[in-house]
């Protein structure tokens, strides 16, 4: 595109990227319906330097991305453009070829849906890592009681193997069931040098290698539950297609 013909580069870019993203969402909808087991987003490494500040917000956690996946493509576009980028309703309407009044209604509906389902009472990053490290240590030590004590009553474990790696096909719900499952899988020898702690999608996690290949990335959602800092969700990504970039 000849830049001299673009009157508003920001608006042009927003419109171009949004329409490409909508086309992508719609084209992958059928594949998602037949996806083997649970679908999880790719784990994104997020560091502590200033350039990663945007990636360390709650908006890129796995839980939040799963909430966004439950929106329609149009709702998701409106929500991201409005909430993440602060684009006004008239500009969003021009991007989607919808009246501004309609965009306002879509934004209100999407905002209510997201706020009702997004995680609440998250804890500071350093504290979340402490809880995650204690949790992993208890699991590797085979201490079911200690693992259970660090889990919220309604904790959930979700695995994504994509049909290419072994993984639980359905979410596991409840602290006792999650604890038994995680301690059970850690009884098998862990490939590579052992788990490497890191931050992915703004959440504490561990990366497990098998030689030069990343075998698994496990993320831990830590929230305040009845005054205690507990693991409320464990996300395990094993689909090789989602780990190649690591």
Coordinates of N, CA and C in Angstrom, one line a residue:
X1 N 0.8 -1.2 0.0 CA 0.0 0.0 0.0 C 0.9 1.3 0.0
X2 N 0.6 2.2 -0.9 CA 1.3 3.5 -0.9 C 0.9 4.2 0.4
X3 N 1.9 4.5 1.2 CA 1.7 5.1 2.5 C 1.1 6.5 2.3
X4 N 1.4 7.2 1.2 CA 0.9 8.5 1.0 C -0.7 8.5 0.8
X5 N -1.2 7.3 0.5 CA -2.7 7.3 0.3 C -3.4 6.9 1.6
X6 N -2.6 6.6 2.6 CA -3.2 6.2 3.9 C -3.4 7.5 4.8
X7 N -4.6 7.9 5.0 CA -4.8 9.1 5.7 C -4.6 8.9 7.2
X8 N -5.0 7.8 7.7 CA -4.9 7.5 9.2 C -4.2 6.1 9.3
X9 N -2.9 6.0 9.5 CA -2.2 4.7 9.5 C -2.7 3.8 10.7
X10 N -3.0 4.4 11.8 CA -3.4 3.6 13.0 C -4.8 3.0 12.6
X11 N -5.7 3.7 12.1 CA -7.0 3.2 11.8 C -6.9 2.2 10.7
X12 N -6.1 2.4 9.7 CA -5.9 1.5 8.6 C -5.3 0.2 9.1
X13 N -4.3 0.2 9.9 CA -3.7 -1.0 10.5 C -4.7 -1.7 11.3
X14 N -5.5 -1.0 12.2 CA -6.4 -1.7 13.0 C -7.5 -2.4 12.2
X15 N -7.9 -1.8 11.1 CA -8.9 -2.4 10.2 C -8.4 -3.6 9.5
X16 N -7.2 -3.5 9.0 CA -6.5 -4.6 8.2 C -6.3 -5.8 9.1
X17 N -5.7 -5.6 10.3 CA -5.4 -6.7 11.2 C -6.7 -7.3 11.7
X18 N -7.7 -6.5 12.1 CA -8.9 -7.0 12.6 C -9.6 -7.9 11.6
X19 N -9.7 -7.5 10.4 CA -10.4 -8.3 9.3 C -9.6 -9.6 9.0
X20 N -8.3 -9.5 9.1 CA -7.5 -10.8 8.9 C -7.7 -11.7 10.0
X21 N -7.8 -11.2 11.3 CA -8.0 -12.0 12.4 C -9.4 -12.6 12.4
X22 N -10.4 -11.9 12.0 CA -11.7 -12.4 11.9 C -11.8 -13.5 10.9
X23 N -11.1 -13.4 9.7 CA -11.1 -14.4 8.7 C -10.4 -15.7 9.3
X24 N -9.4 -15.5 10.1 CA -8.7 -16.6 10.7 C -9.6 -17.3 11.7
X25 N -10.2 -16.6 12.5 CA -11.1 -17.2 13.5 C -12.2 -18.0 12.9
X26 N -12.8 -17.5 11.8 CA -13.9 -18.2 11.2 C -13.4 -19.4 10.4
X27 N -12.2 -19.3 9.8 CA -11.7 -20.5 9.0 C -11.3 -21.6 9.9
X28 N -10.9 -21.3 11.2 CA -10.5 -22.4 12.1 C -11.6 -22.9 13.0
X29 N -12.8 -22.3 12.9 CA -13.9 -22.7 13.7 C -14.2 -24.2 13.5
X30 N -14.3 -24.7 12.3 CA -14.6 -26.1 12.0 C -13.5 -27.0 12.6
X31 N -12.2 -26.6 12.4 CA -11.1 -27.5 12.9 C -11.2 -27.5 14.5
X32 N -11.6 -26.4 15.1 CA -11.7 -26.4 16.6 C -12.8 -27.4 17.0
X33 N -13.9 -27.5 16.3 CA -15.0 -28.4 16.6 C -14.6 -29.9 16.7
X34 N -13.6 -30.2 15.8 CA -13.2 -31.6 15.8 C -11.8 -31.8 16.4
X35 N -11.4 -30.8 17.2 CA -10.1 -30.9 17.9 C -10.1 -32.1 18.9
X36 N -9.1 -33.0 18.9 CA -9.1 -34.1 19.9 C -8.8 -33.6 21.3
X37 N -9.8 -33.7 22.2 CA -9.5 -33.3 23.6 C -9.7 -31.9 23.8
X38 N -9.1 -31.4 24.9 CA -9.2 -29.9 25.2 C -8.3 -29.1 24.4
X39 N -8.8 -27.9 24.0 CA -7.9 -27.0 23.2 C -7.4 -25.9 24.2
X40 N -6.1 -25.7 24.2 CA -5.5 -24.6 25.0 C -4.7 -23.7 24.1
X41 N -4.6 -22.4 24.4 CA -3.7 -21.5 23.6 C -2.2 -21.9 23.8
X42 N -1.4 -21.4 22.8 CA 0.0 -21.6 22.9 C 0.6 -20.9 24.1
X43 N 1.5 -21.5 24.8 CA 2.2 -20.8 25.9 C 3.1 -19.8 25.4
X44 N 3.0 -18.5 25.8 CA 3.9 -17.4 25.4 C 4.8 -17.1 26.6
X45 N 6.1 -17.2 26.4 CA 7.0 -16.8 27.4 C 7.0 -15.3 27.7
X46 N 6.8 -14.9 28.9 CA 6.7 -13.5 29.2 C 7.7 -13.2 30.3
X47 N 8.7 -12.4 30.0 CA 9.7 -12.1 31.0 C 9.4 -10.9 31.9
X48 N 10.4 -10.4 32.5 CA 10.3 -9.3 33.5 C 10.7 -8.0 33.0
X49 N 11.2 -7.9 31.8 CA 11.7 -6.6 31.3 C 10.5 -5.7 30.9
X50 N 10.8 -4.5 30.7 CA 9.8 -3.5 30.4 C 9.0 -3.8 29.1
X51 N 9.7 -4.4 28.1 CA 9.1 -4.6 26.9 C 8.0 -5.6 27.0
X52 N 8.0 -6.4 28.0 CA 7.0 -7.5 28.2 C 5.9 -7.0 29.1
X53 N 5.8 -5.7 29.4 CA 4.8 -5.3 30.4 C 3.4 -5.6 30.0
X54 N 3.2 -5.4 28.7 CA 1.8 -5.7 28.2 C 1.5 -7.1 28.2
X55 N 2.5 -8.0 28.0 CA 2.3 -9.4 28.1 C 2.1 -10.0 29.5
X56 N 2.5 -9.2 30.5 CA 2.4 -9.6 31.9 C 1.0 -9.2 32.5
X57 N 0.1 -8.7 31.7 CA -1.2 -8.3 32.3 C -2.1 -9.5 32.3
X58 N -3.2 -9.4 33.0 CA -4.2 -10.5 33.1 C -4.8 -10.9 31.8
X59 N -4.6 -10.0 30.8 CA -5.3 -10.2 29.5 C -4.7 -11.3 28.6
X60 N -3.5 -11.8 29.0 CA -3.0 -12.9 28.2 C -2.8 -14.2 29.0
X61 N -3.4 -14.2 30.2 CA -3.4 -15.5 30.9 C -4.2 -16.5 30.1
X62 N -3.9 -17.8 30.3 CA -4.6 -18.9 29.6 C -6.1 -18.8 30.0
X63 N -6.4 -18.5 31.2 CA -7.8 -18.4 31.6 C -8.5 -17.3 30.9
X64 N -7.9 -16.2 30.7 CA -8.5 -15.1 30.0 C -8.7 -15.4 28.5
X65 N -7.7 -16.0 27.9 CA -7.7 -16.3 26.5 C -8.9 -17.4 26.3
X66 N -9.1 -18.3 27.2 CA -10.2 -19.2 27.1 C -11.5 -18.5 27.2
X67 N -11.6 -17.5 28.0 CA -12.8 -16.7 28.1 C -13.1 -16.0 26.8
X68 N -12.0 -15.5 26.2 CA -12.2 -14.8 24.9 C -12.6 -15.8 23.8
X69 N -12.1 -17.0 23.9 CA -12.5 -18.0 22.9 C -14.0 -18.3 23.0
X70 N -14.6 -18.1 24.1 CA -16.1 -18.4 24.2 C -16.9 -17.3 23.6
X71 N -16.3 -16.2 23.2 CA -17.1 -15.1 22.6 C -17.2 -15.4 21.1
X72 N -18.2 -14.8 20.4 CA -18.2 -14.9 19.0 C -17.1 -14.1 18.4
X73 N -16.7 -14.4 17.1 CA -15.6 -13.6 16.5 C -15.9 -12.1 16.6
X74 N -17.1 -11.7 16.3 CA -17.4 -10.2 16.3 C -17.3 -9.7 17.7
X75 N -17.8 -10.4 18.7 CA -17.7 -9.9 20.1 C -16.3 -9.8 20.5
X76 N -15.5 -10.8 20.2 CA -14.1 -10.8 20.5 C -13.3 -9.6 19.9
X77 N -13.6 -9.3 18.6 CA -13.0 -8.2 18.0 C -13.4 -6.9 18.7
X78 N -14.6 -6.7 19.0 CA -15.1 -5.5 19.6 C -14.4 -5.3 21.0
X79 N -14.4 -6.4 21.8 CA -13.9 -6.4 23.1 C -12.4 -6.0 23.1
X80 N -11.6 -6.7 22.2 CA -10.2 -6.4 22.2 C -9.9 -5.0 21.7
X81 N -10.6 -4.6 20.7 CA -10.3 -3.2 20.1 C -10.7 -2.2 21.2
X82 N -11.8 -2.4 21.9 CA -12.2 -1.4 22.8 C -11.4 -1.4 24.2
X83 N -11.3 -2.6 24.7 CA -10.8 -2.8 26.1 C -9.2 -2.8 26.1
X84 N -8.6 -3.4 25.1 CA -7.2 -3.5 25.0 C -6.5 -2.2 24.4
X85 N -7.2 -1.7 23.3 CA -6.6 -0.6 22.6 C -7.3 0.7 22.7
X86 N -8.4 0.7 23.4 CA -9.1 2.0 23.6 C -9.6 2.7 22.3
X87 N -9.9 1.9 21.3 CA -10.4 2.5 20.0 C -11.9 2.9 20.2
X88 N -12.3 4.0 19.7 CA -13.7 4.5 19.9 C -14.7 3.7 19.1
X89 N -15.9 3.8 19.5 CA -17.0 3.0 18.9 C -17.2 3.3 17.4
X90 N -17.0 4.6 17.0 CA -17.2 4.9 15.6 C -16.1 4.2 14.7
X91 N -14.9 4.2 15.2 CA -13.8 3.6 14.5 C -14.0 2.1 14.4
X92 N -14.4 1.5 15.5 CA -14.7 0.1 15.5 C -15.8 -0.3 14.5
X93 N -16.8 0.6 14.5 CA -17.9 0.4 13.6 C -17.5 0.4 12.2
X94 N -16.6 1.4 11.9 CA -16.1 1.5 10.5 C -15.3 0.2 10.1
X95 N -14.5 -0.3 11.1 CA -13.7 -1.5 10.9 C -14.6 -2.7 10.6
X96 N -15.7 -2.8 11.3 CA -16.6 -4.0 11.2 C -17.8 -3.8 10.3
X97 N -17.9 -2.5 9.7 CA -19.1 -2.2 8.9 C -20.4 -2.3 9.7
X98 N -20.3 -1.8 10.9 CA -21.5 -1.9 11.8 C -21.8 -0.5 12.3
X99 N -23.0 -0.1 12.6 CA -23.3 1.2 13.2 C -22.6 1.3 14.6
X100 N -22.2 2.5 15.0 CA -21.6 2.7 16.3 C -22.5 2.2 17.5
X101 N -23.9 2.4 17.3 CA -24.8 2.0 18.4 C -24.8 0.5 18.5
X102 N -24.7 -0.2 17.4 CA -24.6 -1.7 17.5 C -23.4 -2.1 18.1
X103 N -22.3 -1.4 17.8 CA -21.0 -1.8 18.4 C -21.0 -1.6 19.9
X104 N -21.7 -0.5 20.4 CA -21.8 -0.3 21.8 C -22.6 -1.5 22.5
X105 N -23.6 -2.0 21.9 CA -24.4 -3.1 22.4 C -23.5 -4.4 22.5
X106 N -22.8 -4.6 21.4 CA -21.9 -5.8 21.3 C -20.8 -5.7 22.4
X107 N -20.2 -4.5 22.6 CA -19.2 -4.3 23.6 C -19.8 -4.5 25.0
X108 N -21.0 -4.0 25.3 CA -21.6 -4.2 26.6 C -21.8 -5.7 26.9
X109 N -22.3 -6.4 25.9 CA -22.6 -7.8 26.0 C -21.3 -8.6 26.2
X110 N -20.3 -8.3 25.5 CA -19.0 -9.0 25.6 C -18.3 -8.7 26.9
X111 N -18.4 -7.4 27.4 CA -17.8 -7.0 28.6 C -18.4 -7.8 29.8
X112 N -19.8 -7.9 29.8 CA -20.5 -8.6 30.9 C -20.1 -10.0 30.9
X113 N -20.0 -10.6 29.7 CA -19.6 -12.1 29.6 C -18.2 -12.3 30.2
X114 N -17.3 -11.4 29.8 CA -15.9 -11.6 30.2 C -15.7 -11.4 31.7
X115 N -16.3 -10.3 32.2 CA -16.2 -10.0 33.6 C -16.8 -11.1 34.5
X116 N -17.9 -11.8 34.0 CA -18.5 -12.8 34.8 C -17.7 -14.1 34.9
X117 N -16.8 -14.3 33.9 CA -16.0 -15.5 33.8 C -14.5 -15.4 34.0
X118 N -14.0 -14.1 34.0 CA -12.6 -14.0 34.2 C -12.2 -14.3 35.6
X119 N -10.9 -14.7 35.8 CA -10.5 -15.1 37.2 C -10.5 -13.8 38.1
X120 N -10.8 -14.0 39.3 CA -10.8 -13.0 40.3 C -9.8 -13.3 41.4
X121 N -9.4 -12.2 42.1 CA -8.6 -12.3 43.3 C -7.3 -13.0 43.0
X122 N -6.6 -12.6 41.9 CA -5.3 -13.1 41.6 C -4.3 -12.5 42.6
X123 N -3.2 -13.2 42.8 CA -2.2 -12.8 43.8 C -1.0 -12.2 43.0
X124 N -0.1 -11.5 43.7 CA 1.1 -10.9 43.1 C 2.0 -12.0 42.5
X125 N 2.7 -11.6 41.4 CA 3.5 -12.6 40.6 C 4.5 -13.3 41.5
X126 N 5.2 -12.7 42.4 CA 6.2 -13.3 43.2 C 5.6 -14.4 44.1
X127 N 4.4 -14.0 44.7 CA 3.7 -15.0 45.6 C 3.2 -16.2 44.7
X128 N 2.7 -15.9 43.6 CA 2.2 -17.0 42.7 C 3.3 -18.0 42.4
X129 N 4.5 -17.4 42.1 CA 5.6 -18.3 41.8 C 6.0 -19.2 43.0
X130 N 5.9 -18.6 44.2 CA 6.2 -19.4 45.4 C 5.3 -20.5 45.6
X131 N 4.0 -20.2 45.4 CA 3.0 -21.3 45.5 C 3.2 -22.4 44.4
X132 N 3.5 -21.9 43.2 CA 3.7 -22.9 42.1 C 4.9 -23.8 42.4
X133 N 6.0 -23.2 42.9 CA 7.2 -24.0 43.2 C 6.9 -25.0 44.3
X134 N 6.2 -24.6 45.3 CA 5.9 -25.5 46.4 C 5.0 -26.6 45.9
X135 N 4.1 -26.3 45.0 CA 3.1 -27.2 44.4 C 3.9 -28.3 43.6
X136 N 4.8 -27.8 42.7 CA 5.6 -28.7 41.9 C 6.4 -29.6 42.7
X137 N 7.1 -29.0 43.8 CA 7.9 -29.8 44.7 C 7.1 -30.9 45.3
X138 N 5.9 -30.6 45.8 CA 5.1 -31.6 46.5 C 4.7 -32.7 45.5
X139 N 4.3 -32.3 44.2 CA 3.9 -33.3 43.3 C 5.1 -34.2 42.9
X140 N 6.3 -33.7 42.7 CA 7.4 -34.5 42.4 C 7.8 -35.4 43.5
X141 N 7.5 -34.9 44.7 CA 7.8 -35.7 45.9 C 6.8 -36.8 46.2
X142 N 5.7 -36.8 45.4 CA 4.7 -37.8 45.6 C 3.8 -37.5 46.8
X143 N 3.8 -36.3 47.3 CA 3.0 -36.0 48.5 C 1.6 -35.5 48.2
X144 N 0.7 -36.5 48.1 CA -0.7 -36.2 47.7 C -1.3 -35.2 48.7
X145 N -1.1 -35.4 50.0 CA -1.7 -34.5 50.9 C -1.2 -33.0 50.8
X146 N 0.1 -32.9 50.5 CA 0.6 -31.5 50.3 C 0.1 -30.9 49.1
X147 N 0.0 -31.7 48.0 CA -0.6 -31.2 46.7 C -2.0 -30.8 46.9
X148 N -2.8 -31.6 47.6 CA -4.2 -31.3 47.8 C -4.4 -30.0 48.6
X149 N -3.5 -29.8 49.6 CA -3.6 -28.6 50.5 C -3.4 -27.4 49.7
X150 N -2.6 -27.4 48.6 CA -2.3 -26.2 47.8 C -3.3 -26.0 46.7
X151 N -4.3 -26.9 46.6 CA -5.3 -26.7 45.5 C -6.6 -26.2 46.1
X152 N -7.3 -25.3 45.3 CA -8.6 -24.8 45.6 C -9.6 -26.0 45.5
X153 N -10.7 -25.9 46.3 CA -11.7 -27.0 46.3 C -12.2 -27.4 44.9
X154 N -12.4 -26.4 44.1 CA -13.0 -26.6 42.7 C -11.9 -26.5 41.6
X155 N -10.6 -26.8 42.0 CA -9.5 -26.7 41.1 C -9.8 -27.6 39.8
X156 N -9.2 -27.1 38.7 CA -9.4 -27.9 37.5 C -8.0 -28.1 36.8
X157 N -7.9 -29.3 36.2 CA -6.6 -29.5 35.4 C -7.1 -29.8 34.0
X158 N -6.4 -29.1 33.0 CA -6.7 -29.2 31.6 C -5.5 -29.6 30.8
X159 N -5.6 -30.5 29.9 CA -4.4 -30.9 29.1 C -4.7 -30.8 27.6
X160 N -3.7 -30.4 26.9 CA -3.9 -30.3 25.4 C -2.7 -31.1 24.7
X161 N -3.1 -32.2 24.2 CA -2.2 -33.0 23.5 C -2.4 -32.9 22.0
X162 N -3.5 -32.4 21.6 CA -3.8 -32.2 20.2 C -3.9 -33.5 19.4
X163 N -4.0 -34.6 20.0 CA -4.0 -35.9 19.3 C -2.7 -36.4 18.9
X164 N -1.6 -35.6 19.3 CA -0.3 -36.0 19.0 C 0.6 -36.3 20.2
X165 N 0.1 -36.1 21.4 CA 0.8 -36.5 22.6 C -0.2 -36.9 23.6
X166 N 0.2 -37.8 24.5 CA -0.8 -38.3 25.5 C -1.2 -37.2 26.4
X167 N -2.5 -37.1 26.6 CA -3.1 -36.1 27.5 C -4.5 -36.5 27.9
X168 N -4.9 -36.0 29.0 CA -6.3 -36.3 29.5 C -7.2 -35.6 28.5
X169 N -8.3 -36.3 28.0 CA -9.1 -35.7 26.9 C -10.2 -34.8 27.5
X170 N -10.4 -34.9 28.8 CA -11.4 -34.0 29.4 C -10.8 -33.3 30.7
X171 N -11.3 -32.2 31.0 CA -10.9 -31.5 32.2 C -11.1 -32.4 33.5
X172 N -10.2 -32.3 34.4 CA -10.3 -33.0 35.7 C -10.6 -32.0 36.7
X173 N -11.7 -32.2 37.4 CA -12.2 -31.2 38.4 C -12.3 -31.7 39.8
X174 N -11.9 -30.8 40.7 CA -11.9 -31.2 42.1 C -10.5 -31.4 42.7
X175 N -10.2 -30.9 43.9 CA -8.8 -30.9 44.4 C -8.3 -32.3 44.5
X176 N -9.1 -33.2 45.1 CA -8.6 -34.6 45.3 C -8.3 -35.3 44.0
X177 N -9.2 -35.2 43.0 CA -9.0 -35.8 41.7 C -7.7 -35.2 41.0
X178 N -7.6 -33.9 41.0 CA -6.5 -33.2 40.4 C -5.2 -33.6 41.1
X179 N -5.2 -33.7 42.4 CA -4.0 -34.1 43.1 C -3.5 -35.5 42.8
X180 N -4.5 -36.4 42.8 CA -4.1 -37.8 42.5 C -3.6 -37.9 41.0
X181 N -4.2 -37.2 40.1 CA -3.8 -37.3 38.7 C -2.3 -36.7 38.6
X182 N -2.1 -35.6 39.2 CA -0.8 -35.0 39.0 C 0.3 -35.8 39.7
X183 N 0.1 -36.2 40.9 CA 1.1 -37.1 41.5 C 1.3 -38.4 40.7
X184 N 0.2 -38.9 40.2 CA 0.3 -40.1 39.4 C 1.2 -40.0 38.2
X185 N 1.1 -38.8 37.4 CA 1.9 -38.7 36.2 C 3.3 -38.4 36.5
X186 N 3.6 -37.8 37.7 CA 5.0 -37.5 38.1 C 5.8 -38.7 38.5
X187 N 5.1 -39.8 38.7 CA 5.8 -41.1 39.0 C 6.5 -41.6 37.9
X188 N 6.2 -41.2 36.7 CA 7.0 -41.6 35.5 C 8.2 -40.8 35.4
X189 N 9.3 -41.3 34.9 CA 10.6 -40.5 34.8 C 10.4 -39.3 34.0
X190 N 10.8 -38.1 34.5 CA 10.7 -36.9 33.7 C 11.9 -36.8 32.8
X191 N 11.6 -36.6 31.5 CA 12.7 -36.6 30.5 C 13.5 -35.3 30.7
X192 N 14.8 -35.3 30.2 CA 15.6 -34.1 30.2 C 16.1 -33.8 31.6
X193 N 16.6 -32.6 31.8 CA 17.3 -32.2 33.1 C 16.4 -31.9 34.2
X194 N 15.1 -32.0 34.0 CA 14.1 -31.7 35.0 C 13.3 -30.4 34.7
X195 N 12.3 -30.1 35.4 CA 11.5 -28.9 35.1 C 12.2 -27.6 35.2
X196 N 12.0 -26.7 34.3 CA 12.6 -25.4 34.3 C 11.5 -24.4 34.6
X197 N 11.6 -23.6 35.7 CA 10.6 -22.7 36.0 C 10.7 -21.4 35.1
X198 N 9.5 -20.9 34.8 CA 9.5 -19.7 34.0 C 8.2 -19.0 34.1
X199 N 8.0 -17.9 33.3 CA 6.7 -17.2 33.3 C 6.1 -17.3 31.9
X200 N 4.9 -17.8 31.8 CA 4.3 -18.0 30.5 C 2.9 -17.4 30.6
X201 N 2.5 -16.5 29.6 CA 1.2 -15.9 29.6 C 1.0 -15.2 30.9
X202 N 2.0 -14.6 31.5 CA 1.9 -13.9 32.8 C 1.6 -14.8 34.0
X203 N 1.8 -16.1 33.8 CA 1.6 -17.0 34.9 C 2.8 -17.9 35.2
X204 N 3.0 -18.3 36.4 CA 4.2 -19.2 36.7 C 4.0 -20.5 36.0
X205 N 5.1 -21.1 35.6 CA 4.9 -22.4 34.9 C 6.3 -23.1 34.9
X206 N 6.2 -24.4 34.4 CA 7.4 -25.2 34.3 C 7.5 -25.7 32.9
X207 N 8.7 -25.8 32.3 CA 8.9 -26.3 31.0 C 9.8 -27.6 31.2
X208 N 9.3 -28.6 30.5 CA 10.0 -29.9 30.6 C 10.5 -30.3 29.2
X209 N 11.8 -30.6 29.1 CA 12.4 -31.0 27.8 C 12.7 -32.5 27.7
X210 N 12.6 -32.9 26.5 CA 13.0 -34.3 26.2 C 14.2 -34.1 25.2
X211 N 15.4 -34.1 25.7 CA 16.5 -33.8 24.8 C 16.5 -32.3 24.4
X212 N 16.5 -32.0 23.1 CA 16.4 -30.6 22.6 C 15.0 -30.2 22.3
X213 N 14.0 -31.1 22.6 CA 12.6 -30.8 22.3 C 11.9 -30.5 23.5
X214 N 11.0 -29.5 23.5 CA 10.1 -29.2 24.6 C 9.0 -30.2 24.6
X215 N 8.9 -30.9 25.7 CA 7.9 -32.0 25.8 C 6.6 -31.5 26.4
X216 N 6.6 -30.6 27.4 CA 5.4 -30.1 28.1 C 5.7 -28.8 28.7
X217 N 4.7 -27.9 28.6 CA 4.7 -26.7 29.4 C 3.4 -26.7 30.3
X218 N 3.7 -26.6 31.6 CA 2.6 -26.6 32.6 C 2.5 -25.3 33.3
X219 N 1.3 -24.7 33.2 CA 1.0 -23.4 33.8 C 0.1 -23.5 35.0
X220 N 0.3 -22.6 36.0 CA -0.4 -22.6 37.2 C -1.1 -21.3 37.5
X221 N -2.4 -21.4 37.6 CA -3.2 -20.2 38.0 C -3.4 -20.2 39.5
X222 N -2.9 -19.1 40.1 CA -2.9 -19.0 41.6 C -3.8 -17.8 41.9
X223 N -4.8 -18.1 42.8 CA -5.7 -17.0 43.2 C -5.9 -17.1 44.7
X224 N -6.5 -16.0 45.3 CA -6.8 -16.0 46.7 C -8.2 -16.6 46.9
X225 N -8.2 -17.7 47.7 CA -9.5 -18.4 47.9 C -9.7 -18.5 49.4
X226 N -10.7 -17.8 49.9 CA -11.0 -17.8 51.4 C -9.8 -17.4 52.2
X227 N -9.1 -16.4 51.7 CA -7.9 -15.9 52.5 C -6.6 -16.7 52.3
X228 N -6.6 -17.7 51.5 CA -5.4 -18.5 51.2 C -5.0 -18.4 49.7
X229 N -3.7 -18.5 49.4 CA -3.3 -18.4 48.1 C -3.2 -19.9 47.6
X230 N -4.0 -20.2 46.6 CA -4.2 -21.6 46.2 C -4.1 -21.7 44.7
X231 N -3.7 -22.9 44.2 CA -3.8 -23.2 42.7 C -5.2 -23.5 42.4
X232 N -5.7 -22.7 41.5 CA -7.1 -22.9 41.0 C -7.2 -23.6 39.7
X233 N -6.1 -23.6 38.9 CA -6.2 -24.3 37.6 C -4.7 -24.7 37.2
X234 N -4.6 -25.8 36.6 CA -3.3 -26.3 36.0 C -3.6 -26.6 34.6
X235 N -2.8 -25.9 33.7 CA -2.9 -26.1 32.3 C -1.6 -26.8 31.7
X236 N -1.8 -27.9 31.1 CA -0.6 -28.6 30.5 C -0.7 -28.7 29.0
X237 N 0.2 -28.0 28.3 CA 0.2 -28.0 26.9 C 1.3 -29.0 26.4
X238 N 0.9 -30.0 25.6 CA 1.8 -31.1 25.1 C 1.7 -31.2 23.6
X239 N 0.8 -30.5 23.0 CA 0.7 -30.6 21.5 C 2.0 -30.0 20.9
X240 N 2.8 -30.8 20.2 CA 4.1 -30.3 19.7 C 4.0 -29.1 18.8
X241 N 2.8 -29.0 18.1 CA 2.6 -27.8 17.2 C 2.6 -26.5 18.0
X242 N 2.2 -26.6 19.3 CA 2.1 -25.4 20.1 C 3.4 -25.1 21.0
X243 N 4.3 -26.0 20.8 CA 5.6 -25.9 21.6 C 6.8 -25.6 20.8
X244 N 6.7 -25.7 19.5 CA 7.8 -25.6 18.6 C 8.6 -24.3 18.7
X245 N 7.8 -23.2 19.0 CA 8.4 -21.9 19.1 C 9.3 -21.7 20.3
X246 N 9.2 -22.7 21.3 CA 10.0 -22.6 22.5 C 11.2 -23.4 22.4

